[in-house]
Structures are given as structure tokens and as C-alpha cells.
């Protein structure tokens, strides 16, 4: 299943039950710029994935990002900060154990930003995606970031409590900011 902006889907499995683990993956490649004598040289680009945990009143309770790799309760885990985009596949990931998220948390919002300030027209092969990490990393939503505009961040998606389970909404809202704190005005519009 692949979602488009604004679409919401229940995170129930087809055979019954709900998803227990989701992962937000972020991937990109270092941009190449002409150096001396016209030779292409890799440039570092630091994209960052963050997860923001909100209560039912829309209050930010906790955050997981490159300066805090685990939520206070341990239910959300960042796999580490990649500052260059080197390597194939997902360069940064945030794993959420939905069964362990405290009942006081009603929404988890996933955001992406360029810490070094490059906009998405200057970054190669950049994408963010949300996957079901309990079922062979089946993609639930994916956004191509490269060439998508002169903004340098995006509010990607959110997972929300839906009765006894969870639902996911694809957001895809563009924004500008170097850290998740800069994105809070845009995030608050989607709570």
C-alpha cells in the first residue's frame, strides 16, 4: 500500500491484529559539485530524521532526533545520525514499537530537515518512507525529496491512536528549518 498526501489508513493487518513496529527511513546521496579542473567532488549533506511524540492536547511530550536517540520510555529509537548520505538504502531510521508507546501519547509525527541548509533541489536521490518493520519492511508511504523544491524540510507523516490500534496519515507538508524545533509551526497545523 502506498499513500498519497492527506490519506489516512488503519495500521491493522489484513489477517487481523495491528502493526506492532513501524520504521521511518530516510535516504539520500551526497551531492557532487565541480571542483578544480572540472572534476566532480562529493559534498556532505546532513539530512536528519526526527520523531515527535504528542499527547491528546497537542503538547510535545518527547522527541527523538540526532541529539536524543531514544524516547524517555524507550519505545522510539533512532539508529544514529548520518552526516553525509554515504551508502545505499536508508541512511537514517527511526523505529517505533507501537505496543510500547505510553497510552499518554496520542500521535507521533515524523519530520525530515536539512541541518546543513541545502534545499531539496540540491540533494541527490533523497527520499523518506514509512515501513511496516514487522513484515519485511513493506512500504506504507514514500516521498521523493530530490528536486521537490527550494524548501529544506518536510513534515512526512504521523501515526495516531485509533481505538485500540493505530492509523497513519501521510502529510507531505513542506517547510523550512534546520531542526525539528524550527518546524513546530508547520507540525502544529497537522495535529
Short mmCIF file of C-alpha atoms in Angstrom, two decimals:
data_model
loop_
_atom_site.label_atom_id
_atom_site.label_comp_id
_atom_site.label_asym_id
_atom_site.label_seq_id
_atom_site.Cartn_x
_atom_site.Cartn_y
_atom_site.Cartn_z
CA UNK A 1 0.00 0.00 0.00
CA UNK A 2 1.26 3.45 -0.82
CA UNK A 3 -0.38 6.60 0.49
CA UNK A 4 -0.77 9.99 -1.10
CA UNK A 5 -0.77 13.29 0.81
CA UNK A 6 -3.66 13.60 3.24
CA UNK A 7 -4.66 9.95 3.01
CA UNK A 8 -5.19 8.04 6.27
CA UNK A 9 -5.11 4.28 6.67
CA UNK A 10 -5.61 1.96 9.61
CA UNK A 11 -2.49 0.07 10.61
CA UNK A 12 -4.43 -3.17 11.01
CA UNK A 13 -3.02 -6.21 9.29
CA UNK A 14 -5.10 -7.92 6.61
CA UNK A 15 -5.44 -11.12 8.65
CA UNK A 16 -6.41 -9.23 11.80
CA UNK A 17 -4.40 -7.58 14.53
CA UNK A 18 -2.43 -4.37 14.20
CA UNK A 19 1.08 -3.49 13.20
CA UNK A 20 3.45 -3.57 16.12
CA UNK A 21 6.53 -1.86 14.69
CA UNK A 22 6.96 0.87 12.10
CA UNK A 23 10.17 2.43 10.83
CA UNK A 24 10.74 5.80 9.24
CA UNK A 25 13.62 5.56 6.76
CA UNK A 26 15.47 8.49 5.24
CA UNK A 27 17.94 8.13 2.40
CA UNK A 28 19.99 10.48 0.23
CA UNK A 29 23.28 10.75 -1.64
CA UNK A 30 26.00 13.34 -1.29
CA UNK A 31 25.76 15.97 -3.97
CA UNK A 32 28.60 16.33 -6.46
CA UNK A 33 29.99 19.76 -7.23
CA UNK A 34 32.63 20.77 -9.72
CA UNK A 35 35.98 21.24 -8.10
CA UNK A 36 39.31 22.26 -9.51
CA UNK A 37 39.83 21.43 -13.17
CA UNK A 38 36.14 20.48 -13.56
CA UNK A 39 36.47 17.27 -11.57
CA UNK A 40 33.32 16.28 -9.64
CA UNK A 41 33.78 16.14 -5.87
CA UNK A 42 31.36 14.74 -3.26
CA UNK A 43 29.88 17.30 -0.88
CA UNK A 44 28.48 16.33 2.50
CA UNK A 45 24.78 16.92 3.13
CA UNK A 46 23.34 16.32 6.58
CA UNK A 47 19.65 15.38 6.46
CA UNK A 48 18.01 14.47 9.76
CA UNK A 49 15.03 12.31 10.63
CA UNK A 50 13.07 13.11 13.79
CA UNK A 51 10.01 11.71 15.58
CA UNK A 52 7.89 14.00 17.75
CA UNK A 53 5.59 12.49 20.41
CA UNK A 54 2.44 14.42 21.31
CA UNK A 55 -0.28 13.95 23.93
CA UNK A 56 -4.02 14.30 23.22
CA UNK A 57 -3.84 18.04 23.92
CA UNK A 58 -1.22 18.57 21.20
CA UNK A 59 1.60 19.13 23.70
CA UNK A 60 5.07 17.92 22.69
CA UNK A 61 5.95 15.30 25.32
CA UNK A 62 9.16 13.84 23.88
CA UNK A 63 11.30 13.89 20.77
CA UNK A 64 13.75 11.54 19.09
CA UNK A 65 16.41 13.13 16.91
CA UNK A 66 20.17 13.22 16.45
CA UNK A 67 20.72 14.76 19.91
CA UNK A 68 18.37 12.30 21.67
CA UNK A 69 18.42 8.86 20.05
CA UNK A 70 15.80 7.24 22.35
CA UNK A 71 12.49 8.37 23.72
CA UNK A 72 12.41 8.63 27.51
CA UNK A 73 10.32 5.44 27.71
CA UNK A 74 12.41 3.56 25.10
CA UNK A 75 9.54 2.90 22.67
CA UNK A 76 11.08 5.05 19.90
CA UNK A 77 14.69 4.51 18.80
CA UNK A 78 16.82 6.48 16.30
CA UNK A 79 19.51 4.28 14.73
CA UNK A 80 22.07 7.09 14.53
CA UNK A 81 22.98 10.31 12.75
CA UNK A 82 24.41 10.05 9.23
CA UNK A 83 26.02 13.35 8.27
CA UNK A 84 26.98 12.58 4.66
CA UNK A 85 24.35 10.38 2.96
CA UNK A 86 27.04 7.86 2.05
CA UNK A 87 25.86 4.30 1.42
CA UNK A 88 22.82 2.69 -0.18
CA UNK A 89 19.28 2.47 1.15
CA UNK A 90 18.08 4.18 4.31
CA UNK A 91 20.80 6.38 5.79
CA UNK A 92 18.86 7.16 8.98
CA UNK A 93 16.00 5.25 10.56
CA UNK A 94 13.65 5.68 13.49
CA UNK A 95 11.96 2.53 14.80
CA UNK A 96 8.72 2.73 16.80
CA UNK A 97 7.47 -0.18 18.92
CA UNK A 98 3.79 0.79 18.83
CA UNK A 99 2.87 -1.65 21.62
CA UNK A 100 5.31 0.05 24.00
CA UNK A 101 4.31 3.66 23.32
CA UNK A 102 2.76 5.03 26.56
CA UNK A 103 -1.01 5.49 26.49
CA UNK A 104 -0.50 9.22 27.15
CA UNK A 105 0.98 9.59 23.63
CA UNK A 106 -1.73 10.05 21.00
CA UNK A 107 0.34 10.99 17.93
CA UNK A 108 3.88 10.55 16.63
CA UNK A 109 4.86 12.94 13.84
CA UNK A 110 7.84 12.19 11.56
CA UNK A 111 9.83 15.07 10.06
CA UNK A 112 12.90 15.47 7.83
CA UNK A 113 15.16 18.52 7.65
CA UNK A 114 18.48 19.58 6.17
CA UNK A 115 20.68 20.52 9.10
CA UNK A 116 23.33 21.98 6.78
CA UNK A 117 20.70 24.08 4.98
CA UNK A 118 20.71 22.60 1.46
CA UNK A 119 17.30 22.64 -0.13
CA UNK A 120 15.76 19.60 -1.79
CA UNK A 121 16.69 20.83 -5.27
CA UNK A 122 20.38 20.50 -4.25
CA UNK A 123 20.27 16.94 -2.88
CA UNK A 124 20.54 13.77 -4.94
CA UNK A 125 18.34 10.66 -4.64
CA UNK A 126 16.68 11.84 -1.42
CA UNK A 127 13.57 10.09 -0.11
CA UNK A 128 11.75 9.42 3.12
CA UNK A 129 9.46 6.47 3.74
CA UNK A 130 7.43 4.79 6.44
CA UNK A 131 7.59 1.00 6.50
CA UNK A 132 5.97 -1.87 8.40
CA UNK A 133 9.06 -3.31 10.05
CA UNK A 134 7.13 -6.39 11.20
CA UNK A 135 6.51 -7.52 7.59
CA UNK A 136 9.71 -7.43 5.56
CA UNK A 137 9.84 -3.61 5.54
CA UNK A 138 6.71 -3.22 3.41
CA UNK A 139 6.45 0.46 2.41
CA UNK A 140 3.39 2.30 3.69
CA UNK A 141 4.25 5.78 2.38
CA UNK A 142 7.13 7.26 0.42
CA UNK A 143 8.06 10.80 -0.62
CA UNK A 144 10.75 11.68 -3.11
CA UNK A 145 12.56 14.74 -1.76
CA UNK A 146 15.09 15.43 -4.53
CA UNK A 147 14.01 18.20 -6.85
CA UNK A 148 10.79 18.79 -4.93
CA UNK A 149 11.52 22.47 -4.37
CA UNK A 150 13.62 25.05 -2.60
CA UNK A 151 12.38 24.09 0.87
CA UNK A 152 14.75 22.18 3.15
CA UNK A 153 12.38 20.19 5.35
CA UNK A 154 9.16 18.23 5.30
CA UNK A 155 6.55 17.02 7.78
CA UNK A 156 6.29 13.50 6.41
CA UNK A 157 3.58 11.53 8.21
CA UNK A 158 2.02 10.82 11.57
CA UNK A 159 0.78 7.74 13.35
CA UNK A 160 -2.19 8.29 15.66
CA UNK A 161 -4.08 6.19 18.16
CA UNK A 162 -7.29 4.86 16.62
CA UNK A 163 -9.30 2.96 19.23
CA UNK A 164 -7.20 0.02 20.35
CA UNK A 165 -4.85 0.32 17.36
CA UNK A 166 -3.10 2.93 15.26
CA UNK A 167 -3.70 4.75 11.99
CA UNK A 168 -1.26 6.53 9.74
CA UNK A 169 -1.77 9.79 7.85
CA UNK A 170 0.55 10.81 5.01
CA UNK A 171 1.18 14.55 5.40
CA UNK A 172 3.94 15.63 2.99
CA UNK A 173 3.85 19.30 4.10
CA UNK A 174 6.86 21.34 3.03
CA UNK A 175 8.63 23.65 5.45
CA UNK A 176 11.96 25.33 6.14
CA UNK A 177 14.18 24.81 9.15
CA UNK A 178 17.42 23.20 10.28
CA UNK A 179 15.98 21.31 13.28
CA UNK A 180 12.62 19.90 14.36
CA UNK A 181 12.12 22.94 16.64
CA UNK A 182 12.05 25.18 13.55
CA UNK A 183 9.26 23.00 12.10
CA UNK A 184 6.87 23.21 15.06
CA UNK A 185 4.55 25.84 13.49
CA UNK A 186 4.03 23.56 10.46
CA UNK A 187 3.75 20.42 12.60
CA UNK A 188 1.07 22.01 14.81
CA UNK A 189 -1.14 22.53 11.75
CA UNK A 190 -1.33 18.73 11.32
CA UNK A 191 -2.08 17.59 14.87
#
